[in-house]
């Protein structure tokens, strides 16, 4: 989720009082309907460690991430990285640097952002037709949607029925720390709009089978 303005102010006040924020800017590149919210590091660089990776942008197998830390922590972090795994392979890092310097990475990002926006829109349209009572959350960014629904069907049973109909998804209750309505976590990054529409249709049949 995008952190609210009030929550961001609370975090910054806490950090100014001596705290250290670890900011994982998850899916920051995949925003569709609004400009990205500035990173907390841009507002308080001395109290924020900013991190991310190219796993969702290029490929998880590259195993490339980054951590931008306040200067006083950098030597200790370099030592910890070296003692932990002797460092990452150099060639993939050089390739990534070339992609960034040449502008190819930004062009790739524009391409995949448009592709994922189309897939997201296909899922939202299909949900409106097949699960009209469901409420969609998290559409502004990311590579998945959260869907909540009313009723007595536990989301674990819904997810199991969906799997029996050929669709794999996560029950929202697996990811909750507090009570709330049942729901599902649905990814859309790996399928074409037609495949996504078919998957949502199967979800609708799965839910009806439990009614």
Coordinates of N, CA and C in Angstrom, one line a residue:
X1 N 0.8 -1.2 0.0 CA 0.0 0.0 0.0 C 0.9 1.2 0.0
X2 N 0.3 2.3 -0.4 CA 1.0 3.6 -0.4 C 0.8 4.2 1.0
X3 N 1.8 4.5 1.7 CA 1.7 5.1 3.0 C 1.1 6.4 3.0
X4 N 0.1 6.6 3.9 CA -0.6 7.9 3.9 C 0.3 9.0 4.4
X5 N -0.2 10.3 4.1 CA 0.6 11.4 4.5 C 0.8 11.5 6.0
X6 N -0.3 11.2 6.8 CA -0.2 11.2 8.2 C 0.8 10.2 8.7
X7 N 0.8 9.0 8.2 CA 1.7 7.9 8.6 C 3.1 8.3 8.3
X8 N 3.3 8.9 7.1 CA 4.7 9.4 6.7 C 5.2 10.4 7.7
X9 N 4.4 11.3 8.1 CA 4.8 12.4 9.0 C 5.2 11.7 10.4
X10 N 4.4 10.8 10.8 CA 4.7 10.1 12.1 C 6.0 9.3 12.0
X11 N 6.3 8.7 10.9 CA 7.5 8.0 10.7 C 8.7 8.9 10.7
X12 N 8.6 10.0 10.0 CA 9.7 11.0 10.0 C 9.9 11.6 11.4
X13 N 8.9 11.9 12.1 CA 9.1 12.5 13.5 C 9.8 11.4 14.3
X14 N 9.4 10.2 14.2 CA 10.0 9.1 15.0 C 11.5 9.0 14.6
X15 N 11.8 9.1 13.3 CA 13.2 9.0 12.9 C 14.0 10.2 13.4
X16 N 13.5 11.4 13.3 CA 14.2 12.6 13.8 C 14.5 12.4 15.3
X17 N 13.7 11.7 16.0 CA 14.0 11.5 17.4 C 15.0 10.4 17.7
X18 N 15.6 9.8 16.7 CA 16.6 8.9 16.9 C 16.4 7.5 16.2
X19 N 15.3 7.3 15.5 CA 15.0 6.1 14.9 C 15.6 6.0 13.5
X20 N 15.7 4.8 13.0 CA 16.2 4.5 11.6 C 15.2 3.8 10.8
X21 N 14.8 4.3 9.7 CA 13.8 3.7 8.8 C 14.4 2.9 7.8
X22 N 14.0 1.7 7.6 CA 14.4 0.8 6.5 C 13.2 0.9 5.4
X23 N 13.5 1.6 4.4 CA 12.4 1.8 3.4 C 12.6 0.9 2.2
X24 N 11.8 -0.1 2.1 CA 11.7 -1.0 0.9 C 10.7 -0.4 0.0
X25 N 11.1 0.2 -1.1 CA 10.2 0.9 -2.0 C 9.7 -0.1 -3.0
X26 N 8.8 -1.0 -2.5 CA 8.3 -2.2 -3.2 C 7.4 -1.8 -4.3
X27 N 7.7 -2.3 -5.5 CA 6.9 -2.0 -6.7 C 6.8 -0.6 -7.1
X28 N 7.8 0.2 -6.7 CA 7.8 1.7 -6.9 C 7.7 2.0 -8.4
X29 N 8.3 1.1 -9.2 CA 8.3 1.4 -10.7 C 7.0 1.1 -11.3
X30 N 6.1 0.3 -10.7 CA 4.9 -0.1 -11.3 C 3.7 0.7 -10.7
X31 N 3.6 2.0 -11.2 CA 2.5 2.8 -10.8 C 1.8 3.3 -12.1
X32 N 0.5 3.3 -12.1 CA -0.3 3.5 -13.3 C -1.1 4.7 -13.4
X33 N -1.8 5.1 -12.4 CA -2.8 6.2 -12.5 C -2.4 7.5 -11.8
X34 N -1.2 7.5 -11.1 CA -0.8 8.7 -10.4 C 0.7 8.7 -10.3
X35 N 1.3 9.9 -10.1 CA 2.7 9.9 -9.9 C 3.1 9.2 -8.6
X36 N 4.4 8.7 -8.6 CA 4.8 8.1 -7.4 C 5.0 9.0 -6.2
X37 N 4.7 8.6 -5.0 CA 4.9 9.4 -3.8 C 6.4 9.4 -3.6
X38 N 7.0 10.6 -3.3 CA 8.4 10.7 -3.0 C 8.9 9.7 -1.9
X39 N 10.0 9.1 -2.1 CA 10.6 8.2 -1.1 C 10.9 9.0 0.2
X40 N 10.7 8.4 1.3 CA 11.1 9.0 2.6 C 12.5 9.5 2.6
X41 N 13.4 8.7 2.0 CA 14.8 9.1 1.9 C 15.0 10.5 1.4
X42 N 14.2 10.9 0.4 CA 14.3 12.2 -0.2 C 14.0 13.3 0.8
X43 N 13.3 12.9 1.9 CA 12.9 13.9 2.9 C 13.8 13.9 4.1
X44 N 14.4 12.8 4.4 CA 15.2 12.7 5.6 C 16.4 11.6 5.3
X45 N 17.3 12.0 4.5 CA 18.3 11.0 4.0 C 19.2 10.5 5.1
X46 N 19.4 11.3 6.2 CA 20.3 10.9 7.2 C 19.7 9.8 8.2
X47 N 18.4 9.6 8.1 CA 17.7 8.6 9.0 C 17.0 7.5 8.2
X48 N 17.3 7.3 6.9 CA 16.6 6.3 6.1 C 17.6 5.5 5.3
X49 N 17.4 4.2 5.4 CA 18.1 3.3 4.5 C 17.1 2.9 3.4
X50 N 17.4 3.2 2.2 CA 16.5 3.0 1.0 C 16.9 1.8 0.2
X51 N 16.0 0.9 -0.1 CA 16.4 -0.4 -0.7 C 15.3 -0.7 -1.8
X52 N 15.8 -1.6 -2.7 CA 14.9 -2.1 -3.8 C 15.7 -3.1 -4.6
X53 N 15.0 -3.6 -5.6 CA 15.7 -4.6 -6.5 C 15.1 -4.6 -7.9
X54 N 15.7 -5.3 -8.8 CA 15.2 -5.4 -10.2 C 14.4 -6.7 -10.4
X55 N 14.1 -7.4 -9.4 CA 13.4 -8.7 -9.5 C 12.1 -8.6 -10.3
X56 N 11.3 -7.5 -10.0 CA 10.0 -7.4 -10.7 C 10.1 -6.6 -12.0
X57 N 11.3 -6.0 -12.2 CA 11.5 -5.1 -13.4 C 12.2 -5.9 -14.5
X58 N 13.2 -6.7 -14.2 CA 14.0 -7.4 -15.1 C 13.8 -8.9 -14.9
X59 N 14.4 -9.5 -13.9 CA 14.3 -10.9 -13.6 C 14.8 -11.2 -12.2
X60 N 14.1 -12.0 -11.4 CA 14.5 -12.4 -10.1 C 15.9 -13.1 -10.1
X61 N 16.2 -13.9 -11.2 CA 17.4 -14.7 -11.3 C 18.7 -13.8 -11.3
X62 N 18.5 -12.5 -11.6 CA 19.7 -11.6 -11.6 C 20.2 -11.4 -10.2
X63 N 19.3 -11.5 -9.2 CA 19.8 -11.4 -7.8 C 20.5 -10.0 -7.5
X64 N 19.9 -9.0 -8.1 CA 20.5 -7.7 -7.9 C 19.5 -6.8 -7.2
X65 N 20.0 -6.2 -6.1 CA 19.2 -5.2 -5.3 C 20.2 -4.1 -4.9
X66 N 19.6 -3.1 -4.2 CA 20.5 -2.0 -3.8 C 20.0 -1.6 -2.4
X67 N 20.9 -1.0 -1.7 CA 20.7 -0.4 -0.4 C 21.4 0.9 -0.3
X68 N 20.7 2.0 -0.2 CA 21.3 3.4 -0.1 C 21.2 3.8 1.3
X69 N 22.3 3.8 2.0 CA 22.3 4.0 3.5 C 23.0 5.3 3.8
X70 N 22.7 5.9 5.0 CA 23.5 7.1 5.5 C 24.9 6.7 5.6
X71 N 25.8 7.7 5.3 CA 27.2 7.5 5.2 C 27.8 6.7 6.4
X72 N 27.3 7.0 7.6 CA 27.9 6.4 8.8 C 27.7 4.8 8.9
X73 N 26.8 4.3 8.1 CA 26.6 2.9 8.1 C 27.3 2.1 6.9
X74 N 27.8 2.8 6.0 CA 28.2 2.2 4.7 C 29.4 1.2 4.9
X75 N 30.4 1.6 5.7 CA 31.5 0.7 5.8 C 31.1 -0.7 6.5
X76 N 30.2 -0.6 7.5 CA 29.8 -1.8 8.2 C 28.9 -2.6 7.3
X77 N 28.1 -2.0 6.4 CA 27.3 -2.7 5.5 C 28.1 -3.4 4.4
X78 N 29.1 -2.7 3.9 CA 30.0 -3.4 2.9 C 30.7 -4.6 3.5
X79 N 31.2 -4.4 4.8 CA 31.8 -5.6 5.5 C 30.9 -6.7 5.7
X80 N 29.6 -6.4 6.1 CA 28.7 -7.5 6.3 C 28.3 -8.2 5.0
X81 N 28.2 -7.4 4.0 CA 27.9 -8.1 2.7 C 29.0 -9.0 2.2
X82 N 30.2 -8.5 2.4 CA 31.4 -9.3 2.0 C 31.5 -10.6 2.8
X83 N 31.3 -10.5 4.1 CA 31.4 -11.7 4.9 C 30.2 -12.6 4.8
X84 N 29.1 -12.1 4.3 CA 27.9 -12.9 4.2 C 28.0 -13.8 3.0
X85 N 28.3 -13.2 1.8 CA 28.2 -14.1 0.6 C 29.3 -13.7 -0.4
X86 N 30.3 -13.0 0.0 CA 31.5 -12.6 -0.9 C 31.0 -11.7 -2.1
X87 N 29.8 -11.2 -2.0 CA 29.4 -10.2 -3.0 C 28.7 -10.8 -4.2
X88 N 28.0 -10.0 -5.0 CA 27.3 -10.5 -6.2 C 28.2 -10.5 -7.4
X89 N 27.8 -11.3 -8.4 CA 28.5 -11.3 -9.6 C 28.6 -9.9 -10.3
X90 N 29.8 -9.6 -10.8 CA 30.1 -8.3 -11.3 C 29.4 -8.1 -12.7
X91 N 29.4 -9.1 -13.6 CA 28.9 -8.9 -14.9 C 27.4 -8.4 -14.9
X92 N 26.5 -9.1 -14.2 CA 25.1 -8.6 -14.2 C 25.0 -7.1 -13.7
X93 N 25.8 -6.7 -12.8 CA 25.8 -5.4 -12.3 C 26.3 -4.4 -13.4
X94 N 27.3 -4.8 -14.1 CA 27.8 -3.9 -15.2 C 26.7 -3.8 -16.3
X95 N 26.0 -4.9 -16.6 CA 25.0 -4.8 -17.6 C 23.9 -3.9 -17.1
X96 N 23.5 -4.0 -15.9 CA 22.4 -3.1 -15.3 C 22.9 -1.7 -15.4
X97 N 24.1 -1.4 -15.1 CA 24.6 0.0 -15.1 C 24.6 0.5 -16.6
X98 N 24.9 -0.3 -17.5 CA 24.8 0.1 -18.9 C 23.4 0.4 -19.3
X99 N 22.5 -0.5 -18.9 CA 21.0 -0.2 -19.2 C 20.6 1.1 -18.7
X100 N 21.0 1.4 -17.4 CA 20.6 2.7 -16.8 C 21.2 3.9 -17.5
X101 N 22.5 3.8 -17.8 CA 23.2 4.9 -18.4 C 22.7 5.2 -19.9
X102 N 22.3 4.1 -20.6 CA 21.9 4.3 -22.0 C 20.5 4.7 -22.1
X103 N 19.7 4.6 -21.1 CA 18.3 4.9 -21.2 C 17.4 3.7 -21.5
X104 N 18.0 2.6 -21.8 CA 17.3 1.4 -22.2 C 16.4 0.9 -21.1
X105 N 16.9 1.1 -19.8 CA 16.1 0.6 -18.7 C 14.8 1.4 -18.6
X106 N 14.9 2.7 -18.8 CA 13.7 3.6 -18.7 C 12.7 3.2 -19.8
X107 N 13.2 2.9 -21.0 CA 12.3 2.5 -22.1 C 11.7 1.2 -21.8
X108 N 12.4 0.3 -21.3 CA 11.8 -1.0 -20.9 C 10.8 -0.8 -19.8
X109 N 11.0 0.1 -18.9 CA 10.0 0.3 -17.9 C 8.7 0.9 -18.4
X110 N 8.8 1.8 -19.4 CA 7.6 2.3 -20.0 C 6.8 1.2 -20.7
X111 N 7.6 0.3 -21.4 CA 6.9 -0.8 -22.1 C 6.2 -1.7 -21.1
X112 N 6.8 -2.2 -20.1 CA 6.2 -3.1 -19.2 C 5.1 -2.4 -18.4
X113 N 5.3 -1.1 -18.1 CA 4.2 -0.4 -17.3 C 2.9 -0.4 -18.2
X114 N 3.0 -0.1 -19.4 CA 1.8 -0.1 -20.3 C 1.2 -1.5 -20.4
X115 N 2.1 -2.5 -20.5 CA 1.6 -3.9 -20.6 C 0.8 -4.3 -19.3
X116 N 1.4 -4.0 -18.2 CA 0.8 -4.4 -16.9 C -0.5 -3.6 -16.7
X117 N -0.5 -2.3 -17.1 CA -1.7 -1.5 -17.0 C -2.9 -2.2 -17.7
X118 N -2.6 -2.7 -19.0 CA -3.6 -3.4 -19.7 C -4.1 -4.6 -19.0
X119 N -3.2 -5.4 -18.4 CA -3.6 -6.6 -17.7 C -4.4 -6.3 -16.5
X120 N -4.0 -5.3 -15.8 CA -4.7 -4.9 -14.6 C -6.1 -4.5 -15.0
X121 N -6.3 -3.7 -16.0 CA -7.6 -3.2 -16.5 C -8.5 -4.4 -16.9
X122 N -7.8 -5.4 -17.5 CA -8.6 -6.6 -17.9 C -9.1 -7.3 -16.7
X123 N -8.3 -7.4 -15.7 CA -8.7 -8.1 -14.4 C -9.9 -7.3 -13.8
X124 N -9.7 -6.0 -13.7 CA -10.8 -5.2 -13.0 C -12.1 -5.4 -13.8
X125 N -12.0 -5.3 -15.1 CA -13.3 -5.5 -15.9 C -13.9 -6.8 -15.7
X126 N -13.1 -7.9 -15.7 CA -13.6 -9.2 -15.5 C -14.2 -9.4 -14.1
X127 N -13.5 -8.8 -13.1 CA -14.1 -8.9 -11.8 C -15.4 -8.3 -11.7
X128 N -15.6 -7.1 -12.3 CA -16.9 -6.4 -12.3 C -18.0 -7.3 -12.9
X129 N -17.6 -8.1 -13.9 CA -18.7 -8.9 -14.5 C -18.9 -10.3 -13.8
X130 N -17.8 -10.9 -13.3 CA -17.9 -12.2 -12.8 C -18.1 -12.2 -11.2
X131 N -17.6 -11.2 -10.5 CA -17.7 -11.1 -9.1 C -18.2 -9.7 -8.8
X132 N -19.4 -9.3 -9.2 CA -19.8 -7.9 -9.1 C -19.9 -7.4 -7.7
X133 N -20.0 -8.3 -6.7 CA -20.1 -7.8 -5.3 C -18.8 -7.6 -4.6
X134 N -17.7 -8.0 -5.3 CA -16.4 -7.9 -4.7 C -15.9 -6.5 -4.8
X135 N -15.0 -6.1 -3.9 CA -14.4 -4.8 -3.8 C -12.9 -4.9 -4.1
X136 N -12.4 -4.2 -5.1 CA -11.0 -4.2 -5.5 C -10.2 -3.2 -4.8
X137 N -9.0 -3.6 -4.3 CA -8.1 -2.7 -3.6 C -6.8 -2.8 -4.3
X138 N -6.0 -1.7 -4.2 CA -4.6 -1.6 -4.6 C -4.4 -1.6 -6.1
X139 N -5.4 -0.9 -6.8 CA -5.3 -0.9 -8.3 C -4.3 0.1 -8.8
X140 N -3.9 1.1 -8.0 CA -3.1 2.2 -8.5 C -1.6 1.8 -8.8
X141 N -1.2 0.7 -8.2 CA 0.3 0.3 -8.3 C 0.4 -1.1 -8.0
X142 N 1.6 -1.7 -8.4 CA 1.9 -3.1 -8.1 C 1.6 -4.0 -9.3
X143 N 1.7 -5.3 -8.9 CA 1.5 -6.3 -9.9 C 0.4 -7.3 -9.5
X144 N -0.4 -6.9 -8.5 CA -1.5 -7.7 -8.0 C -2.6 -6.9 -7.5
X145 N -3.8 -7.4 -7.4 CA -5.0 -6.8 -6.8 C -5.4 -7.6 -5.5
X146 N -5.9 -6.9 -4.6 CA -6.6 -7.5 -3.4 C -8.1 -7.3 -3.6
X147 N -8.8 -8.4 -3.5 CA -10.2 -8.4 -3.6 C -10.9 -8.9 -2.4
X148 N -11.8 -8.1 -1.8 CA -12.6 -8.6 -0.7 C -14.0 -8.8 -1.1
X149 N -14.7 -9.6 -0.3 CA -16.1 -9.9 -0.7 C -16.9 -10.2 0.6
X150 N -18.2 -10.0 0.5 CA -19.1 -10.2 1.7 C -19.6 -11.7 1.6
X151 N -19.9 -12.2 2.8 CA -20.5 -13.5 2.8 C -19.8 -14.4 3.9
X152 N -20.3 -15.6 4.0 CA -19.8 -16.5 5.0 C -18.7 -17.5 4.5
X153 N -18.4 -17.4 3.2 CA -17.4 -18.4 2.7 C -16.0 -17.9 3.1
X154 N -15.3 -18.7 3.9 CA -13.9 -18.4 4.2 C -13.0 -18.3 3.0
X155 N -12.1 -17.3 3.0 CA -11.3 -17.2 1.8 C -10.3 -18.4 1.6
X156 N -10.0 -19.1 2.6 CA -9.2 -20.3 2.4 C -10.0 -21.4 1.6
X157 N -11.3 -21.5 1.9 CA -12.1 -22.4 1.1 C -12.3 -21.9 -0.3
X158 N -12.4 -20.6 -0.5 CA -12.5 -20.0 -1.8 C -11.3 -20.3 -2.6
X159 N -10.1 -20.1 -2.0 CA -8.8 -20.3 -2.7 C -8.7 -21.8 -3.1
X160 N -9.1 -22.7 -2.2 CA -9.0 -24.1 -2.5 C -9.9 -24.5 -3.6
X161 N -11.2 -23.9 -3.7 CA -12.1 -24.2 -4.8 C -11.5 -23.6 -6.1
X162 N -10.9 -22.4 -6.0 CA -10.3 -21.8 -7.2 C -9.2 -22.7 -7.7
X163 N -8.4 -23.2 -6.9 CA -7.3 -24.1 -7.3 C -7.9 -25.4 -8.0
X164 N -9.0 -25.9 -7.5 CA -9.7 -27.0 -8.1 C -10.2 -26.6 -9.5
X165 N -10.5 -25.4 -9.7 CA -11.0 -24.9 -11.0 C -9.8 -24.4 -11.9
X166 N -8.6 -24.6 -11.4 CA -7.4 -24.2 -12.3 C -6.8 -22.9 -12.1
X167 N -7.2 -22.2 -11.0 CA -6.7 -20.8 -10.7 C -6.0 -20.9 -9.3
X168 N -4.7 -20.5 -9.3 CA -4.0 -20.4 -8.0 C -4.0 -19.0 -7.5
X169 N -4.4 -18.8 -6.3 CA -4.4 -17.4 -5.6 C -4.2 -17.6 -4.1
X170 N -3.9 -16.5 -3.5 CA -3.7 -16.5 -2.0 C -4.9 -16.1 -1.3
X171 N -5.3 -16.8 -0.2 CA -6.4 -16.2 0.7 C -5.8 -14.9 1.4
X172 N -6.6 -13.9 1.5 CA -6.1 -12.7 2.1 C -5.8 -12.9 3.6
X173 N -6.5 -13.9 4.2 CA -6.3 -14.1 5.6 C -4.9 -14.6 5.9
X174 N -4.2 -15.2 5.0 CA -2.8 -15.6 5.2 C -1.9 -14.4 5.4
X175 N -2.4 -13.2 5.0 CA -1.5 -12.0 5.1 C -2.0 -11.0 6.1
X176 N -3.0 -11.3 6.8 CA -3.6 -10.3 7.8 C -2.9 -10.4 9.1
X177 N -2.8 -9.3 9.8 CA -2.4 -9.3 11.2 C -3.6 -8.9 12.1
X178 N -4.7 -8.4 11.5 CA -5.9 -8.1 12.3 C -7.1 -8.6 11.5
X179 N -8.3 -8.8 12.2 CA -9.5 -9.3 11.5 C -9.9 -8.4 10.4
X180 N -10.6 -9.0 9.5 CA -11.2 -8.2 8.4 C -12.0 -9.1 7.4
X181 N -12.6 -8.5 6.4 CA -13.4 -9.3 5.5 C -12.6 -10.4 4.7
X182 N -13.2 -11.5 4.3 CA -12.4 -12.4 3.5 C -12.1 -11.8 2.2
X183 N -11.0 -12.4 1.6 CA -10.6 -11.9 0.3 C -9.5 -12.8 -0.4
X184 N -9.1 -12.3 -1.5 CA -8.1 -13.0 -2.3 C -7.0 -12.0 -2.8
X185 N -5.8 -12.5 -3.0 CA -4.7 -11.8 -3.6 C -4.5 -12.4 -5.0
X186 N -4.7 -11.5 -6.0 CA -4.7 -12.0 -7.4 C -3.6 -11.3 -8.2
X187 N -2.7 -12.0 -8.7 CA -1.6 -11.5 -9.5 C -2.0 -11.4 -11.0
X188 N -1.6 -10.4 -11.7 CA -2.0 -10.2 -13.1 C -0.8 -10.1 -14.0
X189 N 0.4 -10.1 -13.5 CA 1.6 -9.7 -14.3 C 2.0 -10.8 -15.4
X190 N 1.6 -12.1 -15.1 CA 2.2 -13.2 -15.9 C 1.2 -13.6 -17.0
X191 N 0.0 -13.1 -17.1 CA -1.0 -13.6 -18.1 C -1.4 -12.5 -19.0
X192 N -1.9 -13.0 -20.2 CA -2.5 -12.1 -21.2 C -3.9 -11.7 -20.7
X193 N -4.4 -10.6 -21.3 CA -5.8 -10.2 -20.9 C -6.8 -11.3 -21.1
X194 N -6.7 -12.1 -22.1 CA -7.6 -13.2 -22.3 C -7.5 -14.3 -21.3
X195 N -6.2 -14.6 -20.9 CA -6.0 -15.6 -19.8 C -6.6 -15.1 -18.5
X196 N -6.4 -13.8 -18.2 CA -6.8 -13.2 -17.0 C -8.4 -13.3 -16.9
X197 N -9.0 -12.9 -18.0 CA -10.5 -12.9 -18.1 C -11.0 -14.4 -17.8
X198 N -10.4 -15.3 -18.4 CA -10.8 -16.7 -18.2 C -10.5 -17.1 -16.8
X199 N -9.4 -16.7 -16.2 CA -9.2 -17.0 -14.8 C -10.2 -16.5 -13.8
X200 N -10.6 -15.2 -14.1 CA -11.6 -14.6 -13.2 C -13.0 -15.3 -13.4
X201 N -13.3 -15.7 -14.6 CA -14.5 -16.5 -14.9 C -14.5 -17.8 -14.0
X202 N -13.4 -18.4 -14.0 CA -13.2 -19.6 -13.2 C -13.4 -19.3 -11.7
X203 N -12.9 -18.1 -11.2 CA -13.1 -17.7 -9.9 C -14.6 -17.6 -9.6
X204 N -15.4 -17.0 -10.5 CA -16.8 -16.8 -10.3 C -17.5 -18.2 -10.2
X205 N -17.1 -19.2 -11.0 CA -17.7 -20.5 -10.9 C -17.3 -21.2 -9.6
X206 N -16.1 -21.0 -9.2 CA -15.6 -21.6 -7.9 C -16.4 -21.0 -6.7
X207 N -16.7 -19.7 -6.7 CA -17.4 -19.2 -5.6 C -18.9 -19.6 -5.6
X208 N -19.4 -19.7 -6.8 CA -20.8 -20.2 -6.9 C -20.9 -21.7 -6.5
X209 N -19.9 -22.5 -6.7 CA -19.9 -23.9 -6.3 C -19.9 -24.0 -4.8
X210 N -19.5 -23.0 -4.0 CA -19.5 -23.0 -2.6 C -20.8 -22.5 -2.0
X211 N -21.6 -21.9 -2.8 CA -22.8 -21.3 -2.3 C -23.9 -22.3 -2.1

